[in-house]
mmCIF file with all atom_site columns, C-alpha atoms in Angstrom:
data_model
loop_
_atom_site.group_PDB
_atom_site.id
_atom_site.type_symbol
_atom_site.label_atom_id
_atom_site.label_alt_id
_atom_site.label_comp_id
_atom_site.label_asym_id
_atom_site.label_entity_id
_atom_site.label_seq_id
_atom_site.pdbx_PDB_ins_code
_atom_site.Cartn_x
_atom_site.Cartn_y
_atom_site.Cartn_z
_atom_site.occupancy
_atom_site.B_iso_or_equiv
_atom_site.pdbx_formal_charge
_atom_site.auth_seq_id
_atom_site.auth_comp_id
_atom_site.auth_asym_id
_atom_site.auth_atom_id
_atom_site.pdbx_PDB_model_num
ATOM 1   C CA . MET A 1 1   ? -12.980 130.997 -121.532 1.00 54.00 ? 1   MET A CA 1
ATOM 2   C CA . LYS A 1 2   ? -10.599 130.174 -118.712 1.00 60.00 ? 2   LYS A CA 1
ATOM 3   C CA . ILE A 1 3   ? -10.307 126.489 -117.836 1.00 67.00 ? 3   ILE A CA 1
ATOM 4   C CA . ASN A 1 4   ? -10.234 125.726 -114.126 1.00 85.00 ? 4   ASN A CA 1
ATOM 5   C CA . LYS A 1 5   ? -7.409  123.188 -113.844 1.00 94.00 ? 5   LYS A CA 1
ATOM 6   C CA . LYS A 1 6   ? -7.637  120.299 -111.423 1.00 97.00 ? 6   LYS A CA 1
ATOM 7   C CA . LYS A 1 7   ? -4.519  120.399 -109.265 1.00 98.00 ? 7   LYS A CA 1
ATOM 8   C CA . LEU A 1 8   ? -3.186  116.993 -108.180 1.00 99.00 ? 8   LEU A CA 1
ATOM 9   C CA . LEU A 1 9   ? -0.405  116.372 -105.668 1.00 99.00 ? 9   LEU A CA 1
ATOM 10  C CA . PHE A 1 10  ? 1.179   112.958 -105.071 1.00 99.00 ? 10  PHE A CA 1
ATOM 11  C CA . VAL A 1 11  ? 2.930   112.489 -101.723 1.00 99.00 ? 11  VAL A CA 1
ATOM 12  C CA . CYS A 1 12  ? 5.239   109.802 -100.352 1.00 99.00 ? 12  CYS A CA 1
ATOM 13  C CA . LEU A 1 13  ? 7.845   109.736 -97.611  1.00 98.00 ? 13  LEU A CA 1
ATOM 14  C CA . GLY A 1 14  ? 10.856  111.289 -99.345  1.00 98.00 ? 14  GLY A CA 1
ATOM 15  C CA . ASN A 1 15  ? 9.612   112.283 -102.825 1.00 98.00 ? 15  ASN A CA 1
ATOM 16  C CA . ILE A 1 16  ? 12.210  110.177 -104.638 1.00 99.00 ? 16  ILE A CA 1
ATOM 17  C CA . CYS A 1 17  ? 10.410  106.885 -105.399 1.00 99.00 ? 17  CYS A CA 1
ATOM 18  C CA . ARG A 1 18  ? 6.629   106.576 -105.426 1.00 99.00 ? 18  ARG A CA 1
ATOM 19  C CA . SER A 1 19  ? 5.343   110.143 -105.639 1.00 99.00 ? 19  SER A CA 1
ATOM 20  C CA . PRO A 1 20  ? 7.618   111.305 -108.491 1.00 99.00 ? 20  PRO A CA 1
ATOM 21  C CA . ALA A 1 21  ? 6.720   108.101 -110.348 1.00 99.00 ? 21  ALA A CA 1
ATOM 22  C CA . ALA A 1 22  ? 3.012   108.825 -109.835 1.00 99.00 ? 22  ALA A CA 1
ATOM 23  C CA . GLU A 1 23  ? 3.575   112.406 -110.994 1.00 99.00 ? 23  GLU A CA 1
ATOM 24  C CA . GLY A 1 24  ? 5.351   111.207 -114.138 1.00 99.00 ? 24  GLY A CA 1
ATOM 25  C CA . VAL A 1 25  ? 2.843   108.458 -114.927 1.00 99.00 ? 25  VAL A CA 1
ATOM 26  C CA . MET A 1 26  ? -0.113  110.797 -114.418 1.00 99.00 ? 26  MET A CA 1
ATOM 27  C CA . LYS A 1 27  ? 1.446   113.488 -116.608 1.00 99.00 ? 27  LYS A CA 1
ATOM 28  C CA . SER A 1 28  ? 2.014   110.872 -119.309 1.00 99.00 ? 28  SER A CA 1
ATOM 29  C CA . ILE A 1 29  ? -1.619  109.713 -119.150 1.00 99.00 ? 29  ILE A CA 1
ATOM 30  C CA . ILE A 1 30  ? -2.875  113.298 -119.242 1.00 99.00 ? 30  ILE A CA 1
ATOM 31  C CA . ASN A 1 31  ? -0.613  114.094 -122.201 1.00 98.00 ? 31  ASN A CA 1
ATOM 32  C CA . ALA A 1 32  ? -1.671  110.945 -124.098 1.00 98.00 ? 32  ALA A CA 1
ATOM 33  C CA . ASN A 1 33  ? -5.296  112.019 -123.661 1.00 98.00 ? 33  ASN A CA 1
ATOM 34  C CA . LYS A 1 34  ? -4.565  115.592 -124.767 1.00 97.00 ? 34  LYS A CA 1
ATOM 35  C CA . ALA A 1 35  ? -5.886  116.898 -121.455 1.00 96.00 ? 35  ALA A CA 1
ATOM 36  C CA . ASN A 1 36  ? -2.870  119.023 -120.410 1.00 96.00 ? 36  ASN A CA 1
ATOM 37  C CA . ALA A 1 37  ? -4.975  122.176 -120.256 1.00 95.00 ? 37  ALA A CA 1
ATOM 38  C CA . ASN A 1 38  ? -7.193  120.579 -117.608 1.00 96.00 ? 38  ASN A CA 1
ATOM 39  C CA . TYR A 1 39  ? -4.620  119.434 -115.053 1.00 98.00 ? 39  TYR A CA 1
ATOM 40  C CA . GLU A 1 40  ? -1.643  120.501 -113.001 1.00 98.00 ? 40  GLU A CA 1
ATOM 41  C CA . VAL A 1 41  ? 0.371   117.676 -111.411 1.00 99.00 ? 41  VAL A CA 1
ATOM 42  C CA . ASP A 1 42  ? 3.139   117.800 -108.804 1.00 99.00 ? 42  ASP A CA 1
ATOM 43  C CA . SER A 1 43  ? 4.684   115.622 -106.113 1.00 99.00 ? 43  SER A CA 1
ATOM 44  C CA . ALA A 1 44  ? 6.157   116.147 -102.657 1.00 99.00 ? 44  ALA A CA 1
ATOM 45  C CA . GLY A 1 45  ? 7.656   114.272 -99.746  1.00 99.00 ? 45  GLY A CA 1
ATOM 46  C CA . ILE A 1 46  ? 6.774   114.293 -96.083  1.00 98.00 ? 46  ILE A CA 1
ATOM 47  C CA . GLY A 1 47  ? 10.429  114.539 -95.059  1.00 97.00 ? 47  GLY A CA 1
ATOM 48  C CA . ASN A 1 48  ? 13.069  116.989 -96.256  1.00 98.00 ? 48  ASN A CA 1
ATOM 49  C CA . TRP A 1 49  ? 15.948  114.505 -96.627  1.00 97.00 ? 49  TRP A CA 1
ATOM 50  C CA . HIS A 1 50  ? 16.028  114.566 -100.425 1.00 98.00 ? 50  HIS A CA 1
ATOM 51  C CA . VAL A 1 51  ? 14.915  118.118 -101.262 1.00 98.00 ? 51  VAL A CA 1
ATOM 52  C CA . GLY A 1 52  ? 16.327  119.163 -104.633 1.00 98.00 ? 52  GLY A CA 1
ATOM 53  C CA . GLN A 1 53  ? 17.320  115.645 -105.684 1.00 98.00 ? 53  GLN A CA 1
ATOM 54  C CA . LEU A 1 54  ? 16.137  113.739 -108.737 1.00 98.00 ? 54  LEU A CA 1
ATOM 55  C CA . PRO A 1 55  ? 14.077  110.583 -108.143 1.00 99.00 ? 55  PRO A CA 1
ATOM 56  C CA . ASP A 1 56  ? 15.931  107.447 -107.046 1.00 98.00 ? 56  ASP A CA 1
ATOM 57  C CA . SER A 1 57  ? 18.000  106.075 -109.947 1.00 98.00 ? 57  SER A CA 1
ATOM 58  C CA . ARG A 1 58  ? 16.311  102.677 -109.618 1.00 98.00 ? 58  ARG A CA 1
ATOM 59  C CA . MET A 1 59  ? 12.839  104.187 -110.068 1.00 99.00 ? 59  MET A CA 1
ATOM 60  C CA . ARG A 1 60  ? 14.082  106.289 -112.978 1.00 99.00 ? 60  ARG A CA 1
ATOM 61  C CA . ALA A 1 61  ? 15.503  103.143 -114.624 1.00 98.00 ? 61  ALA A CA 1
ATOM 62  C CA . CYS A 1 62  ? 12.241  101.200 -114.140 1.00 98.00 ? 62  CYS A CA 1
ATOM 63  C CA . GLY A 1 63  ? 10.291  104.119 -115.555 1.00 98.00 ? 63  GLY A CA 1
ATOM 64  C CA . LEU A 1 64  ? 12.592  104.530 -118.541 1.00 98.00 ? 64  LEU A CA 1
ATOM 65  C CA . LYS A 1 65  ? 12.047  100.876 -119.503 1.00 98.00 ? 65  LYS A CA 1
ATOM 66  C CA . ARG A 1 66  ? 8.336   101.712 -119.751 1.00 98.00 ? 66  ARG A CA 1
ATOM 67  C CA . GLY A 1 67  ? 8.822   104.964 -121.624 1.00 98.00 ? 67  GLY A CA 1
ATOM 68  C CA . TYR A 1 68  ? 8.597   107.388 -118.693 1.00 98.00 ? 68  TYR A CA 1
ATOM 69  C CA . VAL A 1 69  ? 11.064  110.092 -117.782 1.00 96.00 ? 69  VAL A CA 1
ATOM 70  C CA . PHE A 1 70  ? 10.943  110.837 -114.054 1.00 98.00 ? 70  PHE A CA 1
ATOM 71  C CA . ASN A 1 71  ? 12.915  114.064 -113.741 1.00 97.00 ? 71  ASN A CA 1
ATOM 72  C CA . SER A 1 72  ? 11.173  116.177 -111.122 1.00 98.00 ? 72  SER A CA 1
ATOM 73  C CA . HIS A 1 73  ? 13.174  117.447 -108.160 1.00 98.00 ? 73  HIS A CA 1
ATOM 74  C CA . ALA A 1 74  ? 12.148  116.481 -104.644 1.00 99.00 ? 74  ALA A CA 1
ATOM 75  C CA . ARG A 1 75  ? 10.420  119.006 -102.443 1.00 99.00 ? 75  ARG A CA 1
ATOM 76  C CA . GLN A 1 76  ? 8.838   118.823 -99.027  1.00 99.00 ? 76  GLN A CA 1
ATOM 77  C CA . PHE A 1 77  ? 5.084   118.965 -98.472  1.00 99.00 ? 77  PHE A CA 1
ATOM 78  C CA . THR A 1 78  ? 3.935   122.222 -96.876  1.00 98.00 ? 78  THR A CA 1
ATOM 79  C CA . LYS A 1 79  ? 0.661   123.222 -95.250  1.00 98.00 ? 79  LYS A CA 1
ATOM 80  C CA . SER A 1 80  ? 0.077   125.691 -98.101  1.00 98.00 ? 80  SER A CA 1
ATOM 81  C CA . ASP A 1 81  ? -0.333  122.650 -100.375 1.00 99.00 ? 81  ASP A CA 1
ATOM 82  C CA . PHE A 1 82  ? -3.754  122.154 -98.768  1.00 99.00 ? 82  PHE A CA 1
ATOM 83  C CA . GLN A 1 83  ? -4.900  125.498 -100.161 1.00 98.00 ? 83  GLN A CA 1
ATOM 84  C CA . TYR A 1 84  ? -3.308  125.122 -103.589 1.00 98.00 ? 84  TYR A CA 1
ATOM 85  C CA . PHE A 1 85  ? -4.154  121.535 -104.559 1.00 99.00 ? 85  PHE A CA 1
ATOM 86  C CA . ASP A 1 86  ? -7.602  120.067 -105.149 1.00 98.00 ? 86  ASP A CA 1
ATOM 87  C CA . TYR A 1 87  ? -6.500  116.501 -104.395 1.00 99.00 ? 87  TYR A CA 1
ATOM 88  C CA . ILE A 1 88  ? -3.581  115.111 -102.388 1.00 99.00 ? 88  ILE A CA 1
ATOM 89  C CA . PHE A 1 89  ? -2.861  111.429 -103.045 1.00 99.00 ? 89  PHE A CA 1
ATOM 90  C CA . VAL A 1 90  ? -0.756  109.489 -100.546 1.00 99.00 ? 90  VAL A CA 1
ATOM 91  C CA . MET A 1 91  ? 0.796   106.049 -100.922 1.00 99.00 ? 91  MET A CA 1
ATOM 92  C CA . ASP A 1 92  ? 0.214   104.304 -97.586  1.00 98.00 ? 92  ASP A CA 1
ATOM 93  C CA . GLN A 1 93  ? -1.484  104.642 -94.201  1.00 98.00 ? 93  GLN A CA 1
ATOM 94  C CA . GLU A 1 94  ? 1.531   106.275 -92.554  1.00 98.00 ? 94  GLU A CA 1
ATOM 95  C CA . ASN A 1 95  ? 1.624   108.946 -95.288  1.00 99.00 ? 95  ASN A CA 1
ATOM 96  C CA . TYR A 1 96  ? -2.116  109.421 -94.759  1.00 99.00 ? 96  TYR A CA 1
ATOM 97  C CA . ARG A 1 97  ? -1.697  109.787 -90.995  1.00 99.00 ? 97  ARG A CA 1
ATOM 98  C CA . GLN A 1 98  ? 1.174   112.253 -91.309  1.00 99.00 ? 98  GLN A CA 1
ATOM 99  C CA . ILE A 1 99  ? -0.530  114.431 -93.906  1.00 99.00 ? 99  ILE A CA 1
ATOM 100 C CA . THR A 1 100 ? -3.974  114.438 -92.285  1.00 99.00 ? 100 THR A CA 1
ATOM 101 C CA . SER A 1 101 ? -2.374  115.336 -88.938  1.00 98.00 ? 101 SER A CA 1
ATOM 102 C CA . GLN A 1 102 ? -1.425  118.664 -90.552  1.00 98.00 ? 102 GLN A CA 1
ATOM 103 C CA . THR A 1 103 ? -4.950  119.515 -91.686  1.00 98.00 ? 103 THR A CA 1
ATOM 104 C CA . GLN A 1 104 ? -6.736  122.405 -90.041  1.00 97.00 ? 104 GLN A CA 1
ATOM 105 C CA . ASN A 1 105 ? -10.291 121.549 -91.041  1.00 98.00 ? 105 ASN A CA 1
ATOM 106 C CA . GLU A 1 106 ? -12.528 118.937 -92.622  1.00 98.00 ? 106 GLU A CA 1
ATOM 107 C CA . ASP A 1 107 ? -12.234 120.468 -96.106  1.00 98.00 ? 107 ASP A CA 1
ATOM 108 C CA . GLU A 1 108 ? -8.463  119.969 -96.029  1.00 98.00 ? 108 GLU A CA 1
ATOM 109 C CA . ARG A 1 109 ? -8.814  116.439 -94.663  1.00 98.00 ? 109 ARG A CA 1
ATOM 110 C CA . LYS A 1 110 ? -11.221 115.502 -97.468  1.00 98.00 ? 110 LYS A CA 1
ATOM 111 C CA . LYS A 1 111 ? -8.559  116.397 -100.048 1.00 99.00 ? 111 LYS A CA 1
ATOM 112 C CA . VAL A 1 112 ? -6.238  113.642 -98.767  1.00 99.00 ? 112 VAL A CA 1
ATOM 113 C CA . LEU A 1 113 ? -6.892  110.334 -100.530 1.00 99.00 ? 113 LEU A CA 1
ATOM 114 C CA . MET A 1 114 ? -5.163  106.972 -100.841 1.00 99.00 ? 114 MET A CA 1
ATOM 115 C CA . LEU A 1 115 ? -3.860  106.458 -104.385 1.00 99.00 ? 115 LEU A CA 1
ATOM 116 C CA . ALA A 1 116 ? -4.197  102.694 -103.889 1.00 98.00 ? 116 ALA A CA 1
ATOM 117 C CA . ASP A 1 117 ? -7.984  103.124 -103.644 1.00 98.00 ? 117 ASP A CA 1
ATOM 118 C CA . TYR A 1 118 ? -7.944  103.504 -107.446 1.00 98.00 ? 118 TYR A CA 1
ATOM 119 C CA . ILE A 1 119 ? -6.152  100.199 -108.099 1.00 98.00 ? 119 ILE A CA 1
ATOM 120 C CA . THR A 1 120 ? -8.362  97.715  -109.956 1.00 96.00 ? 120 THR A CA 1
ATOM 121 C CA . GLN A 1 121 ? -5.989  95.232  -111.608 1.00 96.00 ? 121 GLN A CA 1
ATOM 122 C CA . HIS A 1 122 ? -4.313  93.944  -108.428 1.00 94.00 ? 122 HIS A CA 1
ATOM 123 C CA . ALA A 1 123 ? -6.613  92.220  -105.931 1.00 88.00 ? 123 ALA A CA 1
ATOM 124 C CA . ASN A 1 124 ? -6.607  93.205  -102.256 1.00 92.00 ? 124 ASN A CA 1
ATOM 125 C CA . VAL A 1 125 ? -3.912  95.888  -102.565 1.00 96.00 ? 125 VAL A CA 1
ATOM 126 C CA . LYS A 1 126 ? -4.472  98.643  -100.005 1.00 97.00 ? 126 LYS A CA 1
ATOM 127 C CA . ILE A 1 127 ? -1.164  100.539 -100.228 1.00 98.00 ? 127 ILE A CA 1
ATOM 128 C CA . ILE A 1 128 ? 1.667   101.256 -102.625 1.00 99.00 ? 128 ILE A CA 1
ATOM 129 C CA . ALA A 1 129 ? 4.604   100.027 -100.567 1.00 98.00 ? 129 ALA A CA 1
ATOM 130 C CA . ASP A 1 130 ? 7.858   101.958 -100.487 1.00 98.00 ? 130 ASP A CA 1
ATOM 131 C CA . PRO A 1 131 ? 10.427  100.146 -102.663 1.00 99.00 ? 131 PRO A CA 1
ATOM 132 C CA . TYR A 1 132 ? 13.377  102.194 -101.348 1.00 98.00 ? 132 TYR A CA 1
ATOM 133 C CA . TYR A 1 133 ? 14.942  99.361  -99.318  1.00 98.00 ? 133 TYR A CA 1
ATOM 134 C CA . GLY A 1 134 ? 13.980  96.724  -101.875 1.00 98.00 ? 134 GLY A CA 1
ATOM 135 C CA . ASN A 1 135 ? 15.240  95.483  -105.207 1.00 97.00 ? 135 ASN A CA 1
ATOM 136 C CA . GLU A 1 136 ? 14.286  95.968  -108.860 1.00 97.00 ? 136 GLU A CA 1
ATOM 137 C CA . LYS A 1 137 ? 11.263  93.696  -108.426 1.00 98.00 ? 137 LYS A CA 1
ATOM 138 C CA . ASP A 1 138 ? 9.947   95.972  -105.663 1.00 99.00 ? 138 ASP A CA 1
ATOM 139 C CA . PHE A 1 139 ? 10.383  99.054  -107.849 1.00 99.00 ? 139 PHE A CA 1
ATOM 140 C CA . ASN A 1 140 ? 8.606   97.353  -110.750 1.00 98.00 ? 140 ASN A CA 1
ATOM 141 C CA . ASN A 1 141 ? 5.786   96.246  -108.458 1.00 98.00 ? 141 ASN A CA 1
ATOM 142 C CA . ALA A 1 142 ? 5.351   99.789  -107.141 1.00 99.00 ? 142 ALA A CA 1
ATOM 143 C CA . LEU A 1 143 ? 5.295   101.103 -110.702 1.00 99.00 ? 143 LEU A CA 1
ATOM 144 C CA . ASP A 1 144 ? 2.726   98.461  -111.737 1.00 99.00 ? 144 ASP A CA 1
ATOM 145 C CA . LEU A 1 145 ? 0.441   99.648  -108.933 1.00 99.00 ? 145 LEU A CA 1
ATOM 146 C CA . ILE A 1 146 ? 1.035   103.322 -109.714 1.00 99.00 ? 146 ILE A CA 1
ATOM 147 C CA . GLU A 1 147 ? 0.205   102.802 -113.402 1.00 99.00 ? 147 GLU A CA 1
ATOM 148 C CA . ASP A 1 148 ? -2.991  100.944 -112.523 1.00 98.00 ? 148 ASP A CA 1
ATOM 149 C CA . ALA A 1 149 ? -4.078  103.552 -109.971 1.00 99.00 ? 149 ALA A CA 1
ATOM 150 C CA . CYS A 1 150 ? -3.265  106.532 -112.192 1.00 99.00 ? 150 CYS A CA 1
ATOM 151 C CA . GLN A 1 151 ? -5.171  105.064 -115.154 1.00 98.00 ? 151 GLN A CA 1
ATOM 152 C CA . GLN A 1 152 ? -8.257  104.585 -112.999 1.00 98.00 ? 152 GLN A CA 1
ATOM 153 C CA . LEU A 1 153 ? -7.795  107.952 -111.306 1.00 98.00 ? 153 LEU A CA 1
ATOM 154 C CA . PHE A 1 154 ? -7.710  109.692 -114.684 1.00 98.00 ? 154 PHE A CA 1
ATOM 155 C CA . VAL A 1 155 ? -10.963 107.963 -115.676 1.00 98.00 ? 155 VAL A CA 1
ATOM 156 C CA . ALA A 1 156 ? -12.532 109.017 -112.366 1.00 97.00 ? 156 ALA A CA 1
ATOM 157 C CA . LEU A 1 157 ? -11.385 112.623 -112.790 1.00 97.00 ? 157 LEU A CA 1
ATOM 158 C CA . GLU A 1 158 ? -12.643 112.812 -116.364 1.00 94.00 ? 158 GLU A CA 1
ATOM 159 C CA . THR A 1 159 ? -15.984 111.327 -115.302 1.00 91.00 ? 159 THR A CA 1
ATOM 160 C CA . HIS A 1 160 ? -16.108 113.814 -112.425 1.00 79.00 ? 160 HIS A CA 1
ATOM 161 C CA . ASN A 1 161 ? -15.397 116.685 -114.831 1.00 71.00 ? 161 ASN A CA 1
ATOM 162 C CA . LYS A 1 162 ? -18.523 115.672 -116.764 1.00 67.00 ? 162 LYS A CA 1
ATOM 163 C CA . SER A 1 163 ? -20.740 115.297 -113.697 1.00 60.00 ? 163 SER A CA 1
ATOM 164 C CA . THR A 1 164 ? -21.029 116.468 -110.118 1.00 51.00 ? 164 THR A CA 1
ATOM 165 C CA . ASN A 1 165 ? -20.047 113.165 -108.506 1.00 51.00 ? 165 ASN A CA 1
ATOM 166 C CA . ALA A 1 166 ? -17.047 113.027 -106.186 1.00 58.00 ? 166 ALA A CA 1
ATOM 167 C CA . ILE A 1 167 ? -14.059 111.021 -107.327 1.00 66.00 ? 167 ILE A CA 1
#
C-alpha cells in the first residue's frame, strides 16, 4: 500500500533563518515520532539573495545548542511549489502577502498558512519575526516560537490524518 505523504513547505524572506529552522525542527519532530514515511518537508525563500547557501551561522548555532542540525541549502520559492506542496507555512504577514499574491486560484491560496497560528505557549504572538538583524536573543526567541508552532502543527496534522477535519 502506497502512503500518500503530506508535503510541507516553510517559507521566509531569504531561506536562511526562520524557514530552514522550521524545516529542521519539523523533520526532527517527525523523526522522533517515527512518522518519516508520512511527510516530506522542505523550505524556501521569497528572495533569491541566498540561493545555495547554508542557513545563517547564528541560527545554526542556536539550533545546535538544542540538538538540531540545520543544513539545508537555500532555494527560492517558485509558483510550481503551489502544485507540489499540500501546505505552505509562512512566518509573517509580509511573507503571506508576497506568497498569496502569486496564487492563481482559491485552492492555491488556501494552502498558504501562518506558522504562528499554531503557537500555543507564547501569548498574543501573531508572527515569527525575522531575527536576521538581531542578536542571539532574537534567534533564540524565533527558535522558541518555531519549536512551539511545529509541535502543535504536528499534532494537528496527525489528528487530521485520522479524521477529515482541516488543520
